[in-house]
Amino acid sequence: METPRHSCLKLELPNPNEPKKTEPIFVKATWFDTHFDLSITDGLDAWVCQASEEEVIERAAQWGQPVSEYIELAERYLGFQQPGSVYKFTDAGDGNSRLSWTFEKEGTKLEWRWKCRPSPDHKKTTAGILDFLMDANIRLSEEVVSKTKSFERLKLEAEKCLAQSERFNHEKMEFESAIYPKFLGVLNTKKEKLRELRDQLAKQDATGKFAQEDEDSAEKTETFDEETSDDAKSKEETADAGTSKAVLRSNARGRKRITRM
């Protein structure tokens, strides 16, 4: 089952008898998917218009529109007064009146008109419009009160958050003021320690270099001594061999002399 929608529009229209003056009328509308009802009052008299589904389908076909689009457009212009639109509520004879409004479509200014007949019960129709306005006013008032309370709560929470933020900021500054000197002290100590380690590493590198040079020099000296010793031994062996040969030759000559004698 479709749920009807309601709207009420106040129009300030020129007085037919005195064009410089305006008179208000109230147009209450009840909207359905395929039809709508209008109740109109100027405070003294009242009119009604019941746009049936058949009439709406016929009007929509004349304008080349789907029914849903026709209803949507009518609800837009009779739910809120649209700027640039010309509204009229004129006499249509026999106590009837005609409600019309203009709109533009594809650069062309068009006008919709609906005929309204006198209400069978002016008092009831006017009272129905006033009741709707009172109910709407109460709902709006309650909503305003609710929104105001929500705003006050949000404002209070915002003030608490602001105060808490300021307190946190103050505590942060105090903490930073207290921790930075300690941090700098620790940092300077670490830097000093790193410098000492760097100097120790530099000294160790220098000492290792000198020790390596000494080892290389010692190895070279040992090699030279070994070579010298080997040469000496070779010479001694050669000398010994020569001496042995000389002794052998001398002994041989001696034996020869003895034989000849």
Coordinates of C-alpha atoms in Angstrom, one line a residue:
M1 CA 0.0 0.0 0.0
E2 CA 1.5 3.3 -1.1
T3 CA 2.2 6.0 1.6
P4 CA 0.8 9.4 0.7
R5 CA 3.0 12.5 0.9
H6 CA 1.8 15.9 2.1
S7 CA 2.8 19.4 1.4
C8 CA 1.4 22.9 2.1
L9 CA 2.3 26.0 0.0
K10 CA 1.6 29.6 0.9
L11 CA 1.1 31.8 -2.1
E12 CA 1.0 35.6 -2.2
L13 CA -1.2 36.4 -5.2
P14 CA -2.3 39.7 -6.6
N15 CA -5.8 40.9 -5.6
P16 CA -8.0 40.9 -8.7
N17 CA -9.8 44.0 -7.5
E18 CA -6.6 45.8 -6.3
P19 CA -3.6 44.6 -8.3
K20 CA -1.1 46.4 -6.1
K21 CA -2.2 44.4 -3.1
T22 CA -1.6 40.7 -2.5
E23 CA -3.7 38.1 -0.8
P24 CA -2.4 34.9 0.7
I25 CA -3.9 31.5 -0.1
F26 CA -2.8 28.1 1.3
V27 CA -2.6 25.1 -1.0
K28 CA -2.5 21.7 0.8
A29 CA -1.6 18.8 -1.4
T30 CA -1.7 15.0 -0.8
W31 CA 0.4 13.2 -3.3
F32 CA 0.1 9.6 -4.5
D33 CA 2.0 7.7 -7.3
T34 CA -0.7 8.3 -10.0
H35 CA -3.0 11.0 -8.6
F36 CA -3.2 13.8 -6.1
D37 CA -5.7 15.9 -4.1
L38 CA -5.7 19.7 -3.4
S39 CA -7.3 21.7 -0.7
I40 CA -7.2 25.5 -1.0
T41 CA -8.3 28.2 1.4
D42 CA -8.0 32.0 1.6
G43 CA -9.3 32.0 5.2
L44 CA -12.9 32.7 4.2
D45 CA -13.7 30.3 1.4
A46 CA -12.3 26.9 0.5
W47 CA -11.9 24.9 -2.7
V48 CA -10.9 21.3 -3.5
C49 CA -9.5 19.5 -6.5
Q50 CA -9.3 15.8 -6.8
A51 CA -7.1 14.9 -9.8
S52 CA -8.0 11.3 -10.6
E53 CA -5.7 8.7 -12.0
E54 CA -7.5 8.9 -15.4
E55 CA -7.1 12.7 -15.5
V56 CA -3.4 12.6 -14.6
I57 CA -2.7 9.9 -17.3
E58 CA -4.5 12.1 -19.8
R59 CA -2.7 15.3 -18.9
A60 CA 0.7 13.4 -18.8
A61 CA 0.0 12.0 -22.3
Q62 CA -0.9 15.5 -23.6
W63 CA 2.5 16.8 -22.4
G64 CA 4.3 13.7 -23.6
Q65 CA 5.4 12.7 -20.1
P66 CA 5.3 9.6 -18.0
V67 CA 2.8 9.8 -15.1
S68 CA 5.6 9.6 -12.5
E69 CA 7.4 12.6 -14.1
Y70 CA 4.1 14.6 -14.3
I71 CA 3.4 13.9 -10.6
E72 CA 7.0 14.8 -9.6
L73 CA 6.9 18.1 -11.5
A74 CA 3.5 19.1 -10.0
E75 CA 4.8 18.2 -6.5
R76 CA 7.9 20.3 -7.0
Y77 CA 5.8 23.4 -8.0
L78 CA 3.0 23.0 -5.5
G79 CA 5.3 21.8 -2.7
F80 CA 7.5 24.9 -2.8
Q81 CA 7.1 28.2 -4.6
Q82 CA 9.5 28.1 -7.4
P83 CA 11.3 31.4 -8.4
G84 CA 10.5 32.5 -11.9
S85 CA 7.1 30.7 -11.9
V86 CA 3.9 32.7 -12.2
Y87 CA 1.2 31.4 -9.9
K88 CA -2.5 32.4 -10.4
F89 CA -5.7 31.6 -8.7
T90 CA -8.5 33.0 -10.8
D91 CA -12.3 32.8 -11.1
A92 CA -13.5 30.1 -13.5
G93 CA -17.2 30.8 -13.2
D94 CA -20.0 29.1 -11.2
G95 CA -18.0 29.5 -8.0
N96 CA -15.2 27.5 -9.4
S97 CA -11.6 28.7 -9.5
R98 CA -8.6 27.8 -11.5
L99 CA -5.1 27.3 -10.1
S100 CA -2.3 27.7 -12.6
W101 CA 1.5 27.9 -12.5
T102 CA 4.1 28.3 -15.3
F103 CA 7.4 26.6 -15.9
E104 CA 10.0 26.4 -18.7
K105 CA 10.8 23.3 -20.7
E106 CA 13.4 23.3 -23.4
G107 CA 13.3 27.1 -23.5
T108 CA 9.6 27.3 -23.9
K109 CA 7.4 28.7 -21.1
L110 CA 4.4 26.4 -20.4
E111 CA 1.4 26.7 -18.1
W112 CA -0.4 24.0 -16.1
R113 CA -4.0 24.6 -14.9
W114 CA -6.3 22.7 -12.7
K115 CA -9.9 23.6 -12.0
C116 CA -11.0 23.6 -8.4
R117 CA -14.6 23.5 -7.2
P118 CA -16.0 25.0 -4.0
S119 CA -15.6 22.8 -1.0
P120 CA -18.8 21.2 0.3
D121 CA -17.6 22.1 3.8
H122 CA -15.6 25.3 3.9
K123 CA -15.0 25.1 7.6
K124 CA -13.8 21.5 7.6
T125 CA -11.5 22.1 4.6
T126 CA -10.0 25.2 6.2
A127 CA -9.7 23.5 9.6
G128 CA -7.9 20.5 7.9
I129 CA -5.4 22.9 6.4
L130 CA -4.9 24.6 9.7
D131 CA -4.5 21.3 11.6
F132 CA -1.9 20.2 9.1
L133 CA 0.0 23.5 9.5
M134 CA -0.2 23.2 13.3
D135 CA 1.0 19.6 13.3
A136 CA 3.8 20.6 10.9
N137 CA 4.8 23.5 13.1
I138 CA 4.8 21.2 16.2
R139 CA 7.0 18.7 14.4
L140 CA 9.3 21.5 13.3
S141 CA 9.4 23.0 16.8
E142 CA 10.3 19.6 18.3
E143 CA 12.9 19.1 15.6
V144 CA 14.4 22.5 16.3
V145 CA 14.4 21.8 20.1
S146 CA 16.1 18.4 19.4
K147 CA 18.6 19.9 17.1
T148 CA 19.3 22.7 19.6
K149 CA 19.9 20.2 22.3
S150 CA 22.2 18.1 20.1
F151 CA 24.0 21.3 19.1
E152 CA 24.5 22.2 22.8
R153 CA 25.7 18.7 23.6
L154 CA 28.1 18.9 20.7
K155 CA 29.2 22.3 21.7
L156 CA 29.9 21.1 25.3
E157 CA 31.8 18.1 24.0
A158 CA 33.8 20.4 21.6
E159 CA 34.7 22.6 24.6
K160 CA 35.8 19.6 26.6
C161 CA 37.8 18.3 23.7
L162 CA 39.4 21.8 23.3
A163 CA 40.3 22.0 27.0
Q164 CA 41.7 18.4 26.9
S165 CA 43.7 19.3 23.8
E166 CA 45.1 22.4 25.4
R167 CA 46.0 20.3 28.5
F168 CA 47.6 17.6 26.4
N169 CA 49.6 20.3 24.5
H170 CA 50.7 21.9 27.8
E171 CA 51.8 18.5 29.2
K172 CA 53.6 17.7 25.9
M173 CA 55.5 21.0 26.2
E174 CA 56.4 20.2 29.8
F175 CA 57.5 16.7 28.9
E176 CA 59.6 17.9 26.0
S177 CA 61.2 20.6 28.2
A178 CA 62.1 18.0 30.8
I179 CA 63.2 15.2 28.4
Y180 CA 65.3 17.2 25.9
P181 CA 68.1 18.1 28.3
K182 CA 68.4 14.5 29.4
F183 CA 68.2 13.3 25.8
L184 CA 71.0 15.8 24.9
G185 CA 73.1 14.6 27.8
V186 CA 72.8 11.0 26.7
L187 CA 73.4 11.9 23.1
N188 CA 76.6 13.8 23.9
T189 CA 77.8 10.9 26.0
K190 CA 77.2 8.5 23.2
K191 CA 79.0 10.8 20.8
E192 CA 82.0 11.0 23.1
K193 CA 82.0 7.2 23.4
L194 CA 81.9 6.9 19.7
R195 CA 84.8 9.3 19.3
E196 CA 86.8 7.2 21.8
L197 CA 86.1 4.0 19.9
R198 CA 87.0 5.7 16.6
D199 CA 90.3 6.8 18.1
Q200 CA 91.0 3.3 19.5
L201 CA 90.2 1.8 16.1
A202 CA 92.6 4.3 14.4
K203 CA 95.4 3.4 16.8
Q204 CA 94.8 -0.3 16.4
D205 CA 94.9 0.1 12.6
A206 CA 98.2 2.1 12.9
T207 CA 99.8 -0.5 15.3
G208 CA 98.7 -3.4 13.0
K209 CA 100.3 -1.6 10.1
F210 CA 103.6 -1.2 11.9
A211 CA 103.6 -4.8 13.1
Q212 CA 103.0 -6.0 9.5
E213 CA 105.9 -3.9 8.3
D214 CA 108.2 -5.4 10.9
E215 CA 107.1 -8.9 10.0
D216 CA 107.8 -8.3 6.4
S217 CA 111.2 -6.9 7.2
A218 CA 112.0 -9.9 9.4
E219 CA 111.0 -12.3 6.7
K220 CA 113.2 -10.5 4.2
T221 CA 116.2 -10.6 6.6
E222 CA 115.7 -14.3 7.3
T223 CA 115.6 -15.1 3.6
F224 CA 118.9 -13.1 3.1
D225 CA 120.6 -14.9 6.0
E226 CA 119.5 -18.3 4.6
E227 CA 120.8 -17.5 1.2
T228 CA 124.2 -16.3 2.7
S229 CA 124.5 -19.4 4.8
D230 CA 123.8 -21.6 1.8
D231 CA 126.5 -19.8 -0.3
A232 CA 129.0 -20.3 2.5
K233 CA 128.3 -23.9 2.8
S234 CA 128.7 -24.4 -0.9
K235 CA 132.1 -22.6 -0.9
E236 CA 133.3 -24.7 2.1
E237 CA 132.2 -27.9 0.3
T238 CA 134.1 -26.8 -2.8
A239 CA 137.2 -26.0 -0.8
D240 CA 137.1 -29.3 1.0
A241 CA 136.7 -31.1 -2.3
G242 CA 139.7 -29.3 -3.7
T243 CA 141.9 -30.0 -0.7
S244 CA 141.1 -33.7 -0.8
K245 CA 142.0 -33.8 -4.5
A246 CA 145.3 -32.0 -3.8
V247 CA 146.2 -34.5 -1.0
L248 CA 145.4 -37.4 -3.2
R249 CA 147.7 -36.0 -6.0
S250 CA 150.5 -35.3 -3.5
N251 CA 150.4 -38.8 -2.1
A252 CA 150.4 -40.3 -5.6
R253 CA 153.6 -38.4 -6.6
G254 CA 155.3 -39.5 -3.4
R255 CA 154.6 -43.1 -4.1
K256 CA 156.0 -42.7 -7.6
R257 CA 159.3 -41.3 -6.3
I258 CA 159.7 -44.2 -3.8
T259 CA 159.2 -46.7 -6.6
R260 CA 161.9 -45.2 -8.8
M261 CA 164.4 -45.2 -6.1

